[in-house]
Coordinates of C-alpha atoms in Angstrom, one line a residue:
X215 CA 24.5 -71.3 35.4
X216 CA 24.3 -69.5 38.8
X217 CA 26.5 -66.6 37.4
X218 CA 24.6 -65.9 34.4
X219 CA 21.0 -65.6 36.8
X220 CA 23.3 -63.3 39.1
X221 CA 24.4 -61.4 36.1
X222 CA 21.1 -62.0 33.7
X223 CA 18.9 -59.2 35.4
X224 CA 17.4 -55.9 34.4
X225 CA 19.7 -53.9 36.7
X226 CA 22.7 -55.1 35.3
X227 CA 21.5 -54.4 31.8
X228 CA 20.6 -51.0 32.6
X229 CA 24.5 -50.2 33.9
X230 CA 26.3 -51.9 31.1
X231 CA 24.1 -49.5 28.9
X232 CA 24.7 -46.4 30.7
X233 CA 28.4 -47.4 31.1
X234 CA 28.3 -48.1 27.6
X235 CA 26.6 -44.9 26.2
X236 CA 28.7 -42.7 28.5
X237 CA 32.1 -44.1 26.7
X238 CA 30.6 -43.5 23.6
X239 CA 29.6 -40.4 23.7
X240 CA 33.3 -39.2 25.3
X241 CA 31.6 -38.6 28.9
X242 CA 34.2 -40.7 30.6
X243 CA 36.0 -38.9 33.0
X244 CA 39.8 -38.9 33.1
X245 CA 41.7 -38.2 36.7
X246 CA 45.0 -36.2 36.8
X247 CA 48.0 -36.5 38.9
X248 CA 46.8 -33.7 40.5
X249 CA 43.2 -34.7 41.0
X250 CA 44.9 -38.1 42.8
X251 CA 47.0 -36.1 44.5
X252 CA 44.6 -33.8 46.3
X253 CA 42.3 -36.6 46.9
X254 CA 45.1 -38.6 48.9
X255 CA 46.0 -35.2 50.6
X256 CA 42.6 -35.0 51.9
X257 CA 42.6 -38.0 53.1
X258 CA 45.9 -38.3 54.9
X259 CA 44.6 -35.2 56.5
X260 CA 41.2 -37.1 57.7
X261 CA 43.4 -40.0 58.7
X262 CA 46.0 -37.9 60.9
X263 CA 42.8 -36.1 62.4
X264 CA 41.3 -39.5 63.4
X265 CA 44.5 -40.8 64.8
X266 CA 44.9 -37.8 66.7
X267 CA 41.3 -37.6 68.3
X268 CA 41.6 -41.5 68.5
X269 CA 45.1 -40.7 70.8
X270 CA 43.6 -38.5 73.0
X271 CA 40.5 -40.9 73.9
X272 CA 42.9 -43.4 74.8
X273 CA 45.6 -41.5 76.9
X274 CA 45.1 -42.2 80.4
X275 CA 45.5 -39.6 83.2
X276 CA 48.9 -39.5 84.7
X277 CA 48.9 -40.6 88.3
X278 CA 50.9 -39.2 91.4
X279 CA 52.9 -41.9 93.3
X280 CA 51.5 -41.9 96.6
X281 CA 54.1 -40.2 99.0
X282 CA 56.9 -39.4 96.5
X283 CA 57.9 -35.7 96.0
X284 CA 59.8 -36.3 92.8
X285 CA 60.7 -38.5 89.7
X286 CA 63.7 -38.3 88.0
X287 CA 63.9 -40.7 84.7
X288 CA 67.9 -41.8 83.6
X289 CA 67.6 -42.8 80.0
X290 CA 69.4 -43.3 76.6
X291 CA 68.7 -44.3 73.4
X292 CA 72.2 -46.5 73.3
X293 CA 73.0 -49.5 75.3
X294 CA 76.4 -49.5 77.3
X295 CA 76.6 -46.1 77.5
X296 CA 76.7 -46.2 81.6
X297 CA 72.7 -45.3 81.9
X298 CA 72.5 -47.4 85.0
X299 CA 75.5 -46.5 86.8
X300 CA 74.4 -42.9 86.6
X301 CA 71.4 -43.8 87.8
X302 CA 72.9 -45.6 90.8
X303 CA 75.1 -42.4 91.7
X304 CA 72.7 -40.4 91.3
X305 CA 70.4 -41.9 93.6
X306 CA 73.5 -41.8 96.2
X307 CA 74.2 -38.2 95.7
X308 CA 70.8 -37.0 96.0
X309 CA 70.6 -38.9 99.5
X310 CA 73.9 -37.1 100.7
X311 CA 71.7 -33.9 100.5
X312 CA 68.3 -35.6 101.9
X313 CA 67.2 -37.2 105.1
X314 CA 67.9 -41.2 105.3
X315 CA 65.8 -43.4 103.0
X316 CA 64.3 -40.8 101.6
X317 CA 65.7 -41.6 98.1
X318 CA 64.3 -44.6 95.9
X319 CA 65.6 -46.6 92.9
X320 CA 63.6 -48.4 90.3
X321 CA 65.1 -50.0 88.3
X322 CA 62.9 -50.3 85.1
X323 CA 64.8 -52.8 82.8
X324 CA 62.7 -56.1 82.9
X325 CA 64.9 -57.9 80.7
X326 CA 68.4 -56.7 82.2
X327 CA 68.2 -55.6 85.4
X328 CA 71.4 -54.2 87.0
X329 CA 70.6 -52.8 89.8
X330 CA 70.7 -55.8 92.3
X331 CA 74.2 -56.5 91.1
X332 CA 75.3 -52.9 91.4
X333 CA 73.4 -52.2 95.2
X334 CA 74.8 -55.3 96.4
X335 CA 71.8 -56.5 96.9
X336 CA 69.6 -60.2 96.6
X337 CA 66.3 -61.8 97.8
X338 CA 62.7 -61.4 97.5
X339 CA 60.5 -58.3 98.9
X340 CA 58.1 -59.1 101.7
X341 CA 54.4 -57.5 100.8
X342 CA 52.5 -55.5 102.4
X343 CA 48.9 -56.6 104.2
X344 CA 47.4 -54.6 100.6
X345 CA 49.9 -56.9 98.5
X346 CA 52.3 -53.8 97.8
X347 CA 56.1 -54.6 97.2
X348 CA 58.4 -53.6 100.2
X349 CA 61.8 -52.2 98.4
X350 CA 65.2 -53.9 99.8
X351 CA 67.5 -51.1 101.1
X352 CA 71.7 -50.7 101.2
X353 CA 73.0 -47.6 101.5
X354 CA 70.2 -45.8 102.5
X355 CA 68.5 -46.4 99.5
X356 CA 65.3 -48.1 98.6
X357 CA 65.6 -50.1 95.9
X358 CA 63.1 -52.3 93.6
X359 CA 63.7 -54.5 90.5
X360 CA 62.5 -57.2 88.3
X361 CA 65.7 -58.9 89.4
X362 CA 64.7 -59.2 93.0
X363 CA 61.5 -61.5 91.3
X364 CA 63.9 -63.8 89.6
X365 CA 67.2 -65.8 89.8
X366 CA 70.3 -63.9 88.2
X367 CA 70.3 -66.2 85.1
X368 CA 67.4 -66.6 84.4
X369 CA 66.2 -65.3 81.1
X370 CA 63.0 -63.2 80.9
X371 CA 61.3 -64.3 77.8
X372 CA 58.1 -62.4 77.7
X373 CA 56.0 -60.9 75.2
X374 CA 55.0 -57.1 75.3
X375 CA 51.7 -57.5 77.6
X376 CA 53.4 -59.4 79.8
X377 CA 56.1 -57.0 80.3
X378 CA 53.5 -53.9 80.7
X379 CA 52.0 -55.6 83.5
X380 CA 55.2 -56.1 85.1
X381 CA 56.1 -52.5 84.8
X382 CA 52.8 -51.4 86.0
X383 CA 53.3 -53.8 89.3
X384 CA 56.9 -52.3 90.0
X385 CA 55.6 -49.0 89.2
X386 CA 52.5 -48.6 91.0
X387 CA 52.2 -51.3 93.8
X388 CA 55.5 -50.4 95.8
X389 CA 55.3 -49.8 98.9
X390 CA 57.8 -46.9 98.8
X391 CA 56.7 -44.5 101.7
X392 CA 57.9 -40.9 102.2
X393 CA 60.4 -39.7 99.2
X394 CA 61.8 -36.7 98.1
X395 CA 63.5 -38.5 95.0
X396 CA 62.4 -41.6 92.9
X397 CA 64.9 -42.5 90.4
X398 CA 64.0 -44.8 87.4
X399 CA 66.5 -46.8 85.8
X400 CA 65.1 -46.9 82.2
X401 CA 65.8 -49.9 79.5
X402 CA 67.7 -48.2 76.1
X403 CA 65.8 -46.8 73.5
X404 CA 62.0 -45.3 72.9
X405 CA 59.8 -48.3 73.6
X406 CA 56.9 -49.2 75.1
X407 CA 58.3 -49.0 79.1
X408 CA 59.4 -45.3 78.3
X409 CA 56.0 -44.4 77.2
X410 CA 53.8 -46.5 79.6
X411 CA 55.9 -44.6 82.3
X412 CA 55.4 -41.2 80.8
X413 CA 51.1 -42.0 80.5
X414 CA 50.9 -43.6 84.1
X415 CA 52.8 -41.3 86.3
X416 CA 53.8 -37.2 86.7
X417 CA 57.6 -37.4 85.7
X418 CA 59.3 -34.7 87.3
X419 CA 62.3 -34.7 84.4
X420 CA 64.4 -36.9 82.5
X421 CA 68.3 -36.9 82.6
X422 CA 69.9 -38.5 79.4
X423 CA 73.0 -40.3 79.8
X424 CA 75.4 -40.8 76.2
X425 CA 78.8 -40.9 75.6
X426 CA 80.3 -38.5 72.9
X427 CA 80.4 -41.5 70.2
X428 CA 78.5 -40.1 67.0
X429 CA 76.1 -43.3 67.2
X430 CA 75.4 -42.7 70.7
X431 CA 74.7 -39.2 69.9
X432 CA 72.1 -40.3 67.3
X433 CA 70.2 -42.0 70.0
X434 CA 70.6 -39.9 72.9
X435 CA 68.8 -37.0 70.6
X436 CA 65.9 -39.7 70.0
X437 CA 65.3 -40.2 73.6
X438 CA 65.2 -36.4 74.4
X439 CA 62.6 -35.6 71.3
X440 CA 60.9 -38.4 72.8
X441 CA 60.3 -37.1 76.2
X442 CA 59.5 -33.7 74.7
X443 CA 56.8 -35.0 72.6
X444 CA 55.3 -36.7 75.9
X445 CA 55.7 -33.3 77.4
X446 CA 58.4 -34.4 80.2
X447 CA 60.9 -31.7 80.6
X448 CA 64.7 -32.8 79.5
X449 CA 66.9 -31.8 83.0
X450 CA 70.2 -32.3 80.9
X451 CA 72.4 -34.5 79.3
X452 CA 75.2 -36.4 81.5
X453 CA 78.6 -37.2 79.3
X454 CA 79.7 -40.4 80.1
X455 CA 83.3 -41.9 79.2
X456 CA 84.2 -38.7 77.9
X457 CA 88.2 -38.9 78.6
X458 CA 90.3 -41.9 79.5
X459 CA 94.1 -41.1 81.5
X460 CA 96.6 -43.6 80.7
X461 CA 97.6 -44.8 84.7
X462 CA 101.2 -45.2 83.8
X463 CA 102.0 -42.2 81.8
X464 CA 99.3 -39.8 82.2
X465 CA 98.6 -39.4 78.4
X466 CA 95.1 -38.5 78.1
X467 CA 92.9 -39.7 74.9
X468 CA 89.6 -39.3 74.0
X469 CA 88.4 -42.8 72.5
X470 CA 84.6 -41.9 72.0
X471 CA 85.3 -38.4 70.6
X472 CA 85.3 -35.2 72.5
X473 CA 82.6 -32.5 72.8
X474 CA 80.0 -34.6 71.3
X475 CA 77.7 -34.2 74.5
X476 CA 78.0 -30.3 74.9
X477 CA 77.5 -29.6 71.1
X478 CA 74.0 -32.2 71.5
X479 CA 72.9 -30.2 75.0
X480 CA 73.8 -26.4 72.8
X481 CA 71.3 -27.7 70.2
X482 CA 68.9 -28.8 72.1
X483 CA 68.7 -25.8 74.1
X484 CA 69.4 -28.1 77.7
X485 CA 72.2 -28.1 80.2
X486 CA 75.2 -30.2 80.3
X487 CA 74.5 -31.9 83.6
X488 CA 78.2 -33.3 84.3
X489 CA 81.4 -34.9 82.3
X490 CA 82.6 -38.2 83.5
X491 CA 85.8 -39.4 82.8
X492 CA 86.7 -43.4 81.6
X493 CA 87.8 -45.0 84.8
X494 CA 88.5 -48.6 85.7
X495 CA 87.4 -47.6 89.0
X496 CA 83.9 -46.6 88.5
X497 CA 83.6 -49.4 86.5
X498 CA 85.3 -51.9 89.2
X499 CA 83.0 -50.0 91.7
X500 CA 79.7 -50.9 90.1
X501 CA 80.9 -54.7 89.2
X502 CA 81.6 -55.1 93.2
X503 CA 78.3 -53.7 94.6
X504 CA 80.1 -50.7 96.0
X505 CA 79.5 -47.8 94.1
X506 CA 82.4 -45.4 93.6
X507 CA 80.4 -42.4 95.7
X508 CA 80.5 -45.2 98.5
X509 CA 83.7 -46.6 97.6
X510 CA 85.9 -43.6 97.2
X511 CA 84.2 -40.7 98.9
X512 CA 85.3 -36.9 97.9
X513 CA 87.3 -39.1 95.1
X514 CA 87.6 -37.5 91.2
X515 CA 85.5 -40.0 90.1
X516 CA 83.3 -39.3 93.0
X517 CA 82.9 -35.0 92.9
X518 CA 81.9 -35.7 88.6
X519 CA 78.9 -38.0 90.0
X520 CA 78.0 -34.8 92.5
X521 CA 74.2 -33.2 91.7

């Protein structure tokens, strides 16, 4: 009863008629494939406009760390590919050239930190009177992780808010005084930490690290479009486990392919930053706490880490 008094009135009446008499009388308008097809187009273009203007509103204005000259970014798009033992080195070879604790390391990775493990390094910073992080030093680096705010093992089950704020608190409330160099330790891939980082501070450049596997390739290439299209300059590309000497017989093999970070770095147009050989050592090094540029100074393994 209630839909025929919803239906039942004159205005109704008055568009079944005119929808009516329009068939009739061949009024009825058919739409082509290309009248559907400009009509989407129009408004994918509205939509991408929107989204755009939308993106810009909501961008927040880079900040300067106070204090530090320079931030370098390590990253790859791959897992395993050596990201954070580069970063470690790298950190040690830039305070070879610079005054003492004047270089910082961040590492970045929330739900793997390495960096305690690889600086030989445990405990919990003291804060400042203002409730800013002080970093733990070895090796005349500064150094700061989400592993010195929990035990080893424990699993860091968060969800992505949670891990924002987290990257936000090591970021920006470290007490870091004077640097020439911060060095971030990145998490693989293009996620949300890669572009908080790139919207809350002024990133000086971004070193990719990748092995010359085919499928590390794929994702190093990711990571440096990515940083490009955040408008963070690409430094170079570092070749990781590039060649691997047999110990007993000197037979050298490539096992991840050869040339596949040099070809990458000629496309993109970047610089091949250094070649790093397969070696038990480095990797023995980083296990122990005692980086191979501490380890085995003026070593092979130790001039291919050199800036």
């Amino acid at each position: 009863m209630l839909l025929r008094r919803l239906t039942d009135t004159p205005l109704i009446h008055n568009l079944k008629h005119s929808a009516s008499s329009k068939f009739r009388n061949g009024t009825k308008r058919n739409f082509s494939a290309h009248d559907s097809g400009q009509m989407v187009s129009q408004s994918q273009k509205k939509l991408a406009a929107r989204q755009e203007e939308l993106m810009k509103r909501g961008l927040p204005k880079r900040t300067k760390i106070p204090n530090v000259e320079n931030i370098i970014v390590v990253a790859s798009g791959k897992g395993g590919v050596g990201k954070s033992t580069t970063a470690v080195n790298l950190a040690l070879a830039l305070s070879e050239v610079e005054s003492q604790n004047k270089v910082g390391l961040l590492d970045m990775d929330v739900f793997g930190p390495s960096i305690p493990r690889m600086m030989n390094l445990s405990g919990s910073p003291a804060l400042t009177k203002n409730d800013y992080m002080i970093p733990l030093t070895n090796y005349n680096i500064k150094c700061m992780s989400m592993g010195f705010l929990v035990e080893e093992k424990a699993a860091i089950v968060w969800r992505g808010p949670m891990v924002m704020s987290a990257v936000q608190r090591l970021l920006l409330r470290t007490d870091w005084g004077e640097l020439s160099h911060l060095v971030l330790d990145l998490p693989p891939g293009t996620g949300d930490t890669q572009l908080s980082i790139s919207q809350l501070v002024e990133v000086t450049g971004a070193v990719i690290v990748s092995t010359p596997q085919d499928i590390a390739l794929l994702d190093a290439r990711r990571g440096a479009e990515m940083f490009r299209k955040v408008n963070i300059p690409v430094l170079g590309v570092v070749q990781n486990m590039s060649i691997f000497t047999c110990p007993k017989c000197g037979h050298q093999e490539h096992i991840f392919g050869q040339h596949g970070v040099q070809n990458l770095a000629t496309e993109l147009g970047i610089d091949l930053l250094g070649d790093v050989a397969l070696d038990p050592t480095i990797r023995q090094c980083a296990d122990e706490g005692q980086p191979v540029l501490v380890s085995y100074p003026k070593s092979t393994q130790e001039l291919a880490m050199e800036p």
